[in-house]
Tab-separated table of C-alpha atoms in Angstrom:
chain	number	residue	atom	x	y	z
A	1	UNK	CA	28.476	-5.723	-17.346
A	2	UNK	CA	26.425	-8.830	-17.556
A	3	UNK	CA	23.828	-10.655	-15.545
A	4	UNK	CA	23.495	-14.424	-15.819
A	5	UNK	CA	21.596	-16.731	-13.488
A	6	UNK	CA	21.193	-20.495	-13.324
A	7	UNK	CA	18.691	-22.501	-11.256
A	8	UNK	CA	19.113	-26.149	-10.309
A	9	UNK	CA	15.669	-27.522	-9.423
A	10	UNK	CA	14.123	-30.924	-8.848
A	11	UNK	CA	12.382	-30.675	-12.223
A	12	UNK	CA	15.291	-29.361	-14.258
A	13	UNK	CA	17.557	-26.381	-14.785
A	14	UNK	CA	16.679	-22.855	-15.899
A	15	UNK	CA	19.303	-20.499	-17.340
A	16	UNK	CA	19.045	-16.848	-18.286
A	17	UNK	CA	21.571	-14.346	-19.639
A	18	UNK	CA	21.497	-10.838	-21.036
A	19	UNK	CA	23.471	-9.920	-24.167
A	20	UNK	CA	24.942	-6.479	-23.569
A	21	UNK	CA	28.675	-5.983	-23.888
A	22	UNK	CA	30.455	-2.701	-23.501
A	23	UNK	CA	33.963	-1.387	-23.810
A	24	UNK	CA	33.265	1.967	-22.238
A	25	UNK	CA	29.788	3.473	-22.224
A	26	UNK	CA	30.142	4.687	-25.830
A	27	UNK	CA	30.873	1.273	-27.276
A	28	UNK	CA	27.929	-1.001	-26.578
A	29	UNK	CA	27.170	-4.135	-28.544
A	30	UNK	CA	25.074	-7.257	-28.389
A	31	UNK	CA	26.879	-10.560	-27.953
A	32	UNK	CA	25.460	-13.885	-27.088
A	33	UNK	CA	26.590	-15.055	-23.640
A	34	UNK	CA	24.871	-18.455	-23.672
A	35	UNK	CA	26.533	-21.402	-25.426
A	36	UNK	CA	25.154	-24.900	-25.827
A	37	UNK	CA	27.020	-28.179	-26.316
A	38	UNK	CA	24.552	-30.944	-26.947
A	39	UNK	CA	24.289	-34.521	-28.104
A	40	UNK	CA	20.558	-35.066	-27.571
A	41	UNK	CA	19.686	-37.882	-25.151
A	42	UNK	CA	23.371	-38.320	-24.319
A	43	UNK	CA	24.581	-35.030	-22.896
A	44	UNK	CA	23.761	-31.367	-22.648
A	45	UNK	CA	26.037	-28.603	-21.395
A	46	UNK	CA	25.103	-24.912	-21.340
A	47	UNK	CA	27.745	-22.299	-20.567
A	48	UNK	CA	26.921	-18.713	-19.540
A	49	UNK	CA	29.703	-16.121	-19.512
A	50	UNK	CA	30.460	-12.814	-17.773
A	51	UNK	CA	33.527	-10.606	-17.889
A	52	UNK	CA	36.092	-9.619	-20.486
A	53	UNK	CA	34.739	-10.437	-23.948
A	54	UNK	CA	38.213	-11.217	-25.284
A	55	UNK	CA	38.658	-13.835	-22.543
A	56	UNK	CA	35.215	-15.423	-22.910
A	57	UNK	CA	35.368	-15.549	-26.725
A	58	UNK	CA	38.834	-17.086	-26.765
A	59	UNK	CA	37.877	-19.591	-24.073
A	60	UNK	CA	34.747	-20.672	-25.946
A	61	UNK	CA	36.660	-20.896	-29.229
A	62	UNK	CA	39.229	-23.214	-27.640
A	63	UNK	CA	36.514	-25.310	-25.977
A	64	UNK	CA	34.634	-25.661	-29.276
A	65	UNK	CA	37.798	-26.541	-31.167
A	66	UNK	CA	38.660	-29.196	-28.589
A	67	UNK	CA	35.104	-30.572	-28.693
A	68	UNK	CA	35.354	-31.074	-32.452
A	69	UNK	CA	38.541	-33.098	-32.185
A	70	UNK	CA	37.169	-36.655	-31.985
A	71	UNK	CA	40.464	-38.430	-32.716
A	72	UNK	CA	41.113	-41.370	-30.334
A	73	UNK	CA	44.149	-39.744	-28.697
A	74	UNK	CA	42.495	-36.333	-28.142
A	75	UNK	CA	42.289	-35.217	-24.496
A	76	UNK	CA	38.788	-35.217	-22.920
A	77	UNK	CA	36.607	-32.351	-24.156
A	78	UNK	CA	33.163	-31.051	-23.200
A	79	UNK	CA	31.668	-33.605	-25.623
A	80	UNK	CA	33.717	-36.591	-24.432
A	81	UNK	CA	34.232	-35.979	-20.695
A	82	UNK	CA	32.923	-38.770	-18.490
A	83	UNK	CA	31.094	-36.486	-16.054
A	84	UNK	CA	29.804	-32.915	-15.789
A	85	UNK	CA	32.308	-32.411	-12.958
A	86	UNK	CA	35.040	-33.169	-15.485
A	87	UNK	CA	33.398	-30.700	-17.896
A	88	UNK	CA	33.592	-28.020	-15.179
A	89	UNK	CA	37.298	-28.813	-14.742
A	90	UNK	CA	37.972	-28.539	-18.461
A	91	UNK	CA	36.135	-25.198	-18.663
A	92	UNK	CA	37.956	-23.941	-15.556
A	93	UNK	CA	41.380	-24.959	-16.838
A	94	UNK	CA	40.774	-23.403	-20.259
A	95	UNK	CA	39.429	-20.191	-18.699
A	96	UNK	CA	42.405	-19.884	-16.342
A	97	UNK	CA	44.848	-20.520	-19.193
A	98	UNK	CA	43.248	-17.892	-21.453
A	99	UNK	CA	43.006	-15.342	-18.607
A	100	UNK	CA	46.688	-15.844	-17.878
A	101	UNK	CA	47.702	-15.507	-21.535
A	102	UNK	CA	45.720	-12.313	-22.013
A	103	UNK	CA	46.508	-10.750	-18.636
A	104	UNK	CA	50.227	-11.218	-19.181
A	105	UNK	CA	49.923	-8.901	-22.188
A	106	UNK	CA	47.925	-6.296	-20.289
A	107	UNK	CA	50.079	-4.572	-17.709
A	108	UNK	CA	47.872	-1.554	-17.079
A	109	UNK	CA	44.427	-3.044	-16.682
A	110	UNK	CA	44.940	-6.527	-15.316
A	111	UNK	CA	41.430	-6.427	-13.870
A	112	UNK	CA	39.957	-6.119	-17.352
A	113	UNK	CA	41.037	-9.560	-18.509
A	114	UNK	CA	38.881	-11.570	-16.144
A	115	UNK	CA	35.788	-13.628	-16.727
A	116	UNK	CA	33.580	-16.061	-14.881
A	117	UNK	CA	31.176	-18.679	-16.177
A	118	UNK	CA	28.184	-20.802	-15.245
A	119	UNK	CA	28.282	-24.376	-16.520
A	120	UNK	CA	25.070	-26.411	-16.410
A	121	UNK	CA	24.788	-29.913	-17.719
A	122	UNK	CA	23.697	-33.523	-17.486
A	123	UNK	CA	24.993	-36.736	-19.021
A	124	UNK	CA	22.712	-39.691	-19.604
A	125	UNK	CA	22.430	-41.636	-16.366
A	126	UNK	CA	24.133	-38.874	-14.393
A	127	UNK	CA	22.824	-36.058	-12.207
A	128	UNK	CA	22.022	-32.520	-13.338
A	129	UNK	CA	24.842	-30.271	-12.162
A	130	UNK	CA	25.381	-26.519	-12.103
A	131	UNK	CA	28.794	-24.923	-11.492
A	132	UNK	CA	30.138	-21.398	-11.142
A	133	UNK	CA	33.685	-21.142	-12.538
A	134	UNK	CA	35.847	-18.342	-11.110
A	135	UNK	CA	38.399	-16.415	-13.211
A	136	UNK	CA	41.189	-18.486	-11.661
A	137	UNK	CA	39.561	-21.706	-12.889
A	138	UNK	CA	38.343	-23.025	-9.522
A	139	UNK	CA	34.618	-23.550	-9.081
A	140	UNK	CA	31.665	-24.069	-6.734
A	141	UNK	CA	28.507	-26.093	-7.278
A	142	UNK	CA	24.809	-25.411	-6.720
A	143	UNK	CA	23.135	-27.634	-4.102
A	144	UNK	CA	19.668	-28.078	-2.619
A	145	UNK	CA	20.589	-25.444	0.002
A	146	UNK	CA	21.720	-22.993	-2.663
A	147	UNK	CA	19.736	-23.855	-5.757
A	148	UNK	CA	20.863	-20.834	-7.774
A	149	UNK	CA	24.148	-19.306	-8.914
A	150	UNK	CA	24.718	-15.903	-10.480
A	151	UNK	CA	27.566	-14.150	-12.291
A	152	UNK	CA	28.043	-10.517	-13.284
A	153	UNK	CA	25.791	-7.821	-11.837
A	154	UNK	CA	24.118	-10.172	-9.372
A	155	UNK	CA	22.967	-8.056	-6.441
A	156	UNK	CA	19.922	-6.189	-7.765
A	157	UNK	CA	18.245	-9.442	-8.792
A	158	UNK	CA	19.073	-11.522	-5.727
A	159	UNK	CA	16.287	-10.525	-3.268
A	160	UNK	CA	13.526	-12.024	-5.441
A	161	UNK	CA	15.470	-15.283	-5.942
A	162	UNK	CA	16.184	-15.521	-2.204
A	163	UNK	CA	12.466	-15.293	-1.538
A	164	UNK	CA	10.938	-17.616	-4.136
A	165	UNK	CA	13.433	-20.179	-5.475
A	166	UNK	CA	13.460	-23.589	-3.766
A	167	UNK	CA	14.467	-26.956	-5.285
A	168	UNK	CA	10.785	-27.880	-5.582
A	169	UNK	CA	9.936	-24.699	-7.556
A	170	UNK	CA	8.269	-25.632	-10.867
A	171	UNK	CA	10.017	-24.871	-14.158
A	172	UNK	CA	7.235	-22.378	-14.982
A	173	UNK	CA	7.700	-20.468	-11.725
A	174	UNK	CA	11.458	-20.698	-12.127
A	175	UNK	CA	11.324	-18.982	-15.524
A	176	UNK	CA	9.173	-16.277	-13.997
A	177	UNK	CA	11.656	-15.869	-11.124
A	178	UNK	CA	14.741	-15.488	-13.331
A	179	UNK	CA	12.921	-13.065	-15.652
A	180	UNK	CA	11.798	-10.899	-12.710
A	181	UNK	CA	15.319	-11.077	-11.283
A	182	UNK	CA	16.658	-9.902	-14.656
A	183	UNK	CA	13.979	-7.202	-14.822
A	184	UNK	CA	15.169	-5.666	-11.522
A	185	UNK	CA	18.742	-5.734	-12.819
A	186	UNK	CA	17.838	-4.150	-16.169
A	187	UNK	CA	16.090	-1.296	-14.350
A	188	UNK	CA	19.000	-0.595	-12.035
A	189	UNK	CA	22.049	-1.075	-14.285
A	190	UNK	CA	22.198	0.408	-17.778
A	191	UNK	CA	25.054	-1.846	-18.792
A	192	UNK	CA	22.858	-4.954	-18.560
A	193	UNK	CA	20.565	-5.036	-21.593
A	194	UNK	CA	18.060	-6.824	-23.777
A	195	UNK	CA	17.686	-9.103	-25.676
A	196	UNK	CA	17.789	-12.047	-23.279
A	197	UNK	CA	18.546	-15.723	-23.822
A	198	UNK	CA	16.469	-18.173	-21.778
A	199	UNK	CA	17.104	-21.912	-21.753
A	200	UNK	CA	15.305	-24.691	-19.880
A	201	UNK	CA	16.824	-28.153	-19.505
A	202	UNK	CA	14.242	-30.643	-18.248
A	203	UNK	CA	15.510	-33.335	-15.916
A	204	UNK	CA	16.890	-36.397	-17.736
A	205	UNK	CA	16.068	-34.907	-21.148
A	206	UNK	CA	19.800	-34.399	-21.826
A	207	UNK	CA	18.975	-31.601	-24.211
A	208	UNK	CA	17.819	-27.988	-24.135
A	209	UNK	CA	14.054	-28.503	-23.859
A	210	UNK	CA	13.170	-24.834	-24.444
A	211	UNK	CA	15.272	-22.032	-25.818
A	212	UNK	CA	13.858	-18.556	-26.196
A	213	UNK	CA	15.400	-15.277	-27.278
A	214	UNK	CA	13.476	-12.425	-25.682
A	215	UNK	CA	13.786	-9.200	-27.684
A	216	UNK	CA	13.433	-5.682	-26.230
A	217	UNK	CA	9.935	-5.300	-27.666
A	218	UNK	CA	8.726	-8.736	-26.468
A	219	UNK	CA	5.132	-8.125	-25.386
A	220	UNK	CA	4.990	-10.921	-22.844
A	221	UNK	CA	8.110	-9.707	-21.085
A	222	UNK	CA	6.949	-6.072	-21.080
A	223	UNK	CA	3.544	-7.065	-19.707
A	224	UNK	CA	5.161	-9.163	-16.992
A	225	UNK	CA	7.561	-6.357	-16.125
A	226	UNK	CA	4.744	-3.810	-15.837
A	227	UNK	CA	2.504	-6.180	-13.882
A	228	UNK	CA	5.350	-6.801	-11.426
A	229	UNK	CA	6.031	-3.087	-10.954
A	230	UNK	CA	2.345	-2.516	-10.351
A	231	UNK	CA	2.134	-5.451	-7.944
A	232	UNK	CA	5.130	-4.131	-5.999
A	233	UNK	CA	3.629	-0.672	-5.770
A	234	UNK	CA	0.249	-2.087	-4.689
A	235	UNK	CA	1.885	-4.325	-2.084
A	236	UNK	CA	3.911	-1.354	-0.897
A	237	UNK	CA	0.759	0.672	-0.351
A	238	UNK	CA	-0.876	-2.143	1.624
A	239	UNK	CA	2.059	-2.703	3.995
A	240	UNK	CA	1.733	-0.921	7.318
A	241	UNK	CA	4.531	0.316	9.539
B	1	UNK	CA	29.803	-3.516	5.303
B	2	UNK	CA	27.149	-0.929	5.812
B	3	UNK	CA	23.970	0.233	4.192
B	4	UNK	CA	22.849	3.834	4.540
B	5	UNK	CA	20.202	5.622	2.520
B	6	UNK	CA	18.942	9.204	2.443
B	7	UNK	CA	15.806	10.556	0.746
B	8	UNK	CA	15.278	14.196	-0.222
B	9	UNK	CA	11.545	14.741	-0.601
B	10	UNK	CA	9.210	17.704	-0.933
B	11	UNK	CA	8.048	17.170	2.646
B	12	UNK	CA	11.429	16.559	4.250
B	13	UNK	CA	14.350	14.189	4.425
B	14	UNK	CA	14.431	10.575	5.629
B	15	UNK	CA	17.669	8.882	6.666
B	16	UNK	CA	18.363	5.283	7.623
B	17	UNK	CA	21.544	3.433	8.582
B	18	UNK	CA	22.427	0.014	9.928
B	19	UNK	CA	24.967	-0.353	12.751
B	20	UNK	CA	27.062	-3.416	11.944
B	21	UNK	CA	30.819	-3.089	11.735
B	22	UNK	CA	33.200	-5.904	11.083
B	23	UNK	CA	36.923	-6.402	10.900
B	24	UNK	CA	36.744	-9.854	9.361
B	25	UNK	CA	33.733	-12.097	9.831
B	26	UNK	CA	34.835	-13.122	13.333
B	27	UNK	CA	34.996	-9.603	14.706
B	28	UNK	CA	31.568	-8.048	14.451
B	29	UNK	CA	30.424	-5.104	16.527
B	30	UNK	CA	27.691	-2.516	16.698
B	31	UNK	CA	28.649	1.090	16.031
B	32	UNK	CA	26.416	4.005	15.395
B	33	UNK	CA	26.780	5.327	11.840
B	34	UNK	CA	24.378	8.266	12.151
B	35	UNK	CA	25.572	11.546	13.673
B	36	UNK	CA	23.534	14.675	14.290
B	37	UNK	CA	24.666	18.296	14.520
B	38	UNK	CA	21.754	20.466	15.528
B	39	UNK	CA	20.858	23.939	16.703
B	40	UNK	CA	17.072	23.638	16.699
B	41	UNK	CA	15.269	26.135	14.429
B	42	UNK	CA	18.609	27.362	13.109
B	43	UNK	CA	20.318	24.365	11.502
B	44	UNK	CA	20.313	20.591	11.355
B	45	UNK	CA	22.951	18.376	9.802
B	46	UNK	CA	22.848	14.566	9.844
B	47	UNK	CA	25.873	12.560	8.689
B	48	UNK	CA	25.732	8.860	7.767
B	49	UNK	CA	28.979	6.950	7.333
B	50	UNK	CA	30.204	3.857	5.487
B	51	UNK	CA	33.672	2.392	5.151
B	52	UNK	CA	36.719	2.046	7.339
B	53	UNK	CA	35.718	2.620	10.965
B	54	UNK	CA	39.081	4.183	11.815
B	55	UNK	CA	38.557	6.751	9.068
B	56	UNK	CA	34.933	7.563	9.916
B	57	UNK	CA	35.566	7.809	13.679
B	58	UNK	CA	38.586	10.077	13.238
B	59	UNK	CA	36.740	12.238	10.713
B	60	UNK	CA	33.740	12.642	13.017
B	61	UNK	CA	35.973	13.370	15.996
B	62	UNK	CA	37.729	16.158	14.077
B	63	UNK	CA	34.424	17.565	12.823
B	64	UNK	CA	32.982	17.580	16.350
B	65	UNK	CA	36.086	19.179	17.798
B	66	UNK	CA	35.993	21.898	15.134
B	67	UNK	CA	32.275	22.464	15.733
B	68	UNK	CA	32.893	23.113	19.417
B	69	UNK	CA	35.485	25.792	18.726
B	70	UNK	CA	33.323	28.945	18.710
B	71	UNK	CA	36.236	31.426	19.007
B	72	UNK	CA	35.879	34.369	16.565
B	73	UNK	CA	38.957	33.401	14.527
B	74	UNK	CA	38.040	29.693	14.202
B	75	UNK	CA	37.601	28.474	10.605
B	76	UNK	CA	34.011	27.666	9.535
B	77	UNK	CA	32.708	24.421	11.050
B	78	UNK	CA	29.531	22.378	10.582
B	79	UNK	CA	27.863	24.586	13.194
B	80	UNK	CA	29.017	27.932	11.745
B	81	UNK	CA	29.141	27.340	7.970
B	82	UNK	CA	26.950	29.728	5.984
B	83	UNK	CA	25.362	27.032	3.809
B	84	UNK	CA	24.857	23.283	3.717
B	85	UNK	CA	27.004	23.243	0.561
B	86	UNK	CA	29.831	24.649	2.673
B	87	UNK	CA	29.118	21.948	5.291
B	88	UNK	CA	29.522	19.308	2.565
B	89	UNK	CA	32.867	20.873	1.606
B	90	UNK	CA	34.083	20.857	5.200
B	91	UNK	CA	33.081	17.201	5.643
B	92	UNK	CA	34.692	16.284	2.304
B	93	UNK	CA	37.945	18.062	3.090
B	94	UNK	CA	38.173	16.497	6.546
B	95	UNK	CA	37.374	13.032	5.170
B	96	UNK	CA	39.994	13.329	2.416
B	97	UNK	CA	42.598	14.551	4.919
B	98	UNK	CA	41.933	11.700	7.362
B	99	UNK	CA	41.875	9.074	4.563
B	100	UNK	CA	45.209	10.357	3.315
B	101	UNK	CA	46.772	10.340	6.816
B	102	UNK	CA	45.628	6.790	7.522
B	103	UNK	CA	46.265	5.370	4.046
B	104	UNK	CA	49.832	6.667	4.085
B	105	UNK	CA	50.445	4.413	7.083
B	106	UNK	CA	48.819	1.377	5.462
B	107	UNK	CA	50.919	0.143	2.578
B	108	UNK	CA	49.378	-3.305	2.259
B	109	UNK	CA	45.663	-2.624	2.346
B	110	UNK	CA	45.173	0.851	0.929
B	111	UNK	CA	41.607	-0.088	0.033
B	112	UNK	CA	40.788	-0.607	3.687
B	113	UNK	CA	41.224	3.018	4.688
B	114	UNK	CA	38.380	4.447	2.668
B	115	UNK	CA	35.030	5.801	3.699
B	116	UNK	CA	32.112	7.646	2.194
B	117	UNK	CA	29.383	9.697	3.849
B	118	UNK	CA	25.910	11.094	3.357
B	119	UNK	CA	25.385	14.627	4.635
B	120	UNK	CA	21.818	15.905	4.979
B	121	UNK	CA	20.929	19.292	6.334
B	122	UNK	CA	19.070	22.566	6.279
B	123	UNK	CA	19.813	26.032	7.613
B	124	UNK	CA	17.039	28.423	8.550
B	125	UNK	CA	15.884	30.171	5.378
B	126	UNK	CA	17.868	27.801	3.177
B	127	UNK	CA	16.935	24.718	1.188
B	128	UNK	CA	17.088	21.118	2.395
B	129	UNK	CA	20.170	19.504	0.839
B	130	UNK	CA	21.510	15.973	0.681
B	131	UNK	CA	25.062	15.148	-0.410
B	132	UNK	CA	27.087	11.994	-0.972
B	133	UNK	CA	30.763	12.550	-0.094
B	134	UNK	CA	33.266	10.270	-1.827
B	135	UNK	CA	36.448	8.993	-0.148
B	136	UNK	CA	38.493	11.599	-2.055
B	137	UNK	CA	36.361	14.405	-0.582
B	138	UNK	CA	34.434	15.350	-3.741
B	139	UNK	CA	30.662	15.023	-3.650
B	140	UNK	CA	27.365	14.824	-5.546
B	141	UNK	CA	23.944	16.123	-4.542
B	142	UNK	CA	20.438	14.631	-4.583
B	143	UNK	CA	17.983	16.371	-6.908
B	144	UNK	CA	14.334	16.006	-7.904
B	145	UNK	CA	15.429	13.577	-10.646
B	146	UNK	CA	17.445	11.502	-8.192
B	147	UNK	CA	15.765	11.977	-4.827
B	148	UNK	CA	17.797	9.328	-3.004
B	149	UNK	CA	21.459	8.594	-2.348
B	150	UNK	CA	22.980	5.431	-0.894
B	151	UNK	CA	26.366	4.400	0.484
B	152	UNK	CA	27.770	0.982	1.350
B	153	UNK	CA	25.995	-2.175	0.216
B	154	UNK	CA	23.512	-0.313	-1.949
B	155	UNK	CA	22.474	-2.679	-4.720
B	156	UNK	CA	20.128	-5.140	-3.007
B	157	UNK	CA	17.937	-2.329	-1.725
B	158	UNK	CA	17.853	-0.174	-4.853
B	159	UNK	CA	15.055	-1.810	-6.901
B	160	UNK	CA	12.347	-0.923	-4.361
B	161	UNK	CA	13.575	2.683	-4.107
B	162	UNK	CA	13.699	3.009	-7.906
B	163	UNK	CA	10.075	1.956	-8.052
B	164	UNK	CA	8.436	3.935	-5.248
B	165	UNK	CA	10.460	7.009	-4.243
B	166	UNK	CA	9.508	10.295	-5.909
B	167	UNK	CA	9.938	13.846	-4.535
B	168	UNK	CA	6.214	13.936	-3.719
B	169	UNK	CA	6.360	10.691	-1.664
B	170	UNK	CA	5.008	11.323	1.850
B	171	UNK	CA	7.300	11.038	4.853
B	172	UNK	CA	5.297	8.008	6.039
B	173	UNK	CA	5.705	6.171	2.733
B	174	UNK	CA	9.342	7.235	2.620
B	175	UNK	CA	10.043	5.615	5.984
B	176	UNK	CA	8.368	2.448	4.761
B	177	UNK	CA	10.458	2.545	1.554
B	178	UNK	CA	13.817	2.901	3.315
B	179	UNK	CA	12.919	0.192	5.839
B	180	UNK	CA	11.927	-2.248	3.057
B	181	UNK	CA	15.075	-1.328	1.155
B	182	UNK	CA	17.095	-2.100	4.301
B	183	UNK	CA	15.123	-5.328	4.816
B	184	UNK	CA	16.173	-6.634	1.369
B	185	UNK	CA	19.776	-5.748	2.157
B	186	UNK	CA	19.711	-7.417	5.584
B	187	UNK	CA	18.417	-10.626	3.997
B	188	UNK	CA	21.062	-10.720	1.282
B	189	UNK	CA	24.198	-9.534	3.095
B	190	UNK	CA	25.152	-10.871	6.517
B	191	UNK	CA	27.542	-8.010	7.171
B	192	UNK	CA	24.705	-5.477	7.270
B	193	UNK	CA	22.884	-5.830	10.584
B	194	UNK	CA	20.382	-4.593	13.137
B	195	UNK	CA	19.777	-2.389	15.064
B	196	UNK	CA	18.902	0.447	12.690
B	197	UNK	CA	18.893	4.222	13.162
B	198	UNK	CA	16.067	6.101	11.450
B	199	UNK	CA	15.851	9.909	11.361
B	200	UNK	CA	13.252	12.161	9.782
B	201	UNK	CA	13.881	15.865	9.221
B	202	UNK	CA	10.672	17.692	8.353
B	203	UNK	CA	10.993	20.530	5.879
B	204	UNK	CA	11.895	23.879	7.501
B	205	UNK	CA	11.893	22.346	10.997
B	206	UNK	CA	15.694	22.678	11.123
B	207	UNK	CA	15.840	19.812	13.599
B	208	UNK	CA	15.531	16.033	13.660
B	209	UNK	CA	11.745	15.701	13.924
B	210	UNK	CA	11.780	11.944	14.600
B	211	UNK	CA	14.632	9.704	15.638
B	212	UNK	CA	14.064	6.013	16.189
B	213	UNK	CA	16.430	3.165	17.011
B	214	UNK	CA	14.971	-0.083	15.698
B	215	UNK	CA	16.241	-3.112	17.607
B	216	UNK	CA	16.500	-6.641	16.180
B	217	UNK	CA	13.408	-7.761	18.097
B	218	UNK	CA	11.320	-4.713	17.096
B	219	UNK	CA	7.834	-6.123	16.531
B	220	UNK	CA	6.714	-3.497	14.055
B	221	UNK	CA	9.758	-4.030	11.870
B	222	UNK	CA	9.445	-7.826	11.985
B	223	UNK	CA	5.751	-7.645	11.108
B	224	UNK	CA	6.480	-5.308	8.202
B	225	UNK	CA	9.295	-7.532	6.980
B	226	UNK	CA	7.084	-10.637	7.067
B	227	UNK	CA	4.147	-8.865	5.455
B	228	UNK	CA	6.418	-7.680	2.656
B	229	UNK	CA	7.820	-11.161	2.038
B	230	UNK	CA	4.302	-12.550	1.931
B	231	UNK	CA	3.140	-9.770	-0.397
B	232	UNK	CA	6.059	-10.426	-2.749
B	233	UNK	CA	5.335	-14.149	-2.825
B	234	UNK	CA	1.610	-13.525	-3.412
B	235	UNK	CA	2.337	-11.025	-6.187
B	236	UNK	CA	4.783	-13.481	-7.707
B	237	UNK	CA	2.122	-16.171	-7.838
B	238	UNK	CA	-0.356	-13.806	-9.512
B	239	UNK	CA	2.033	-12.629	-12.261
B	240	UNK	CA	1.671	-14.485	-15.549
B	241	UNK	CA	4.349	-15.078	-18.133
């Protein structure tokens, strides 16, 4: 499993993914699930992936290949698309195509060859946009009413986001919120695991302003995780029924 | 959907269920999902149900009918079984039988005719036991390592239980924990809804010591829910990253 979350805020976008991949519980590996396409000051696109590794790797490989083709008659790619909406379409179409190719070869476990993605980006002069792409290639977009989107094992970490994330949330608080959301998920589902990839895209920067890989032994993360557990237990004791 | 949770603690057992049932989002009703079989001071069995209403109602009807048959040659029922383990077997067998009967008539939506149950009980002189019965009739049991079991929409409400429930948790704290766990679930999933049924079985009482129906406008529950939200937001502000 996987847990990825993206926040679309007034001040920018915050993206977090874990890195654990498993093919059965006895075959666990670490794979990056966050991919950046960037031409600083012109465009930034970050893609987060969940689902079948064969589907997400093939999809990303095709997207990267297409992005490198700068010949005049090449079809629009992530790096040349006019808008982030068009980027979401390109990602969705590629994902659907790869899913179909792979699923057609898997008769027994059709469910295994599915993946979903978060696509966050901004082009110079355009708006910041955040999309969730479904396995079939269709997608939904984050709005002021729903400023966050999640893929993978999303339920354990949702209550904290529901309570604290608003469009006006600062980027500092937003990083705290996604890390605490991930922390709840890590505690409840073994198949979501460290290290984590955290990216912050400040509004109108058109680049990844901050990127941080958080390792299992990261002291800041451990301290935050323990402080949160303690705060929850203290709050629990103070509540009266 | 449904959310039911059962705690097996040193001091007793605590059980909580919601009451919302839906056949599509436009057909929502309230049905009790908590059922008690009791012969005070001799035995108490509480069953919580999740899943297809047709399956759970038919299963409960058969179990109740069997329990009323006190003729000497009647097979063991919930009211006559020697042990709570045997009660779990009887419930599992009946559930599997009903699921099979109903599923065989539903070719299109086989997934719809499934249900799972929690069975909590104690016989005089025996131990308190808490079982989760799967749709196929097999089951697992709560232990000191895993003092709680959940059925239905269980993920939103698990982080708080993971953090505060231990076998030595008092019955008062346990009620608070299951209500806060339910509160997180109610906020995140529309298809889990008030009113709630809360039962407490004190150790060796062999009866339901406390039963409470908590209505949507229950002031104590609302106050607790608001206090918890506020405490979470305050704790969130105090945490540093």
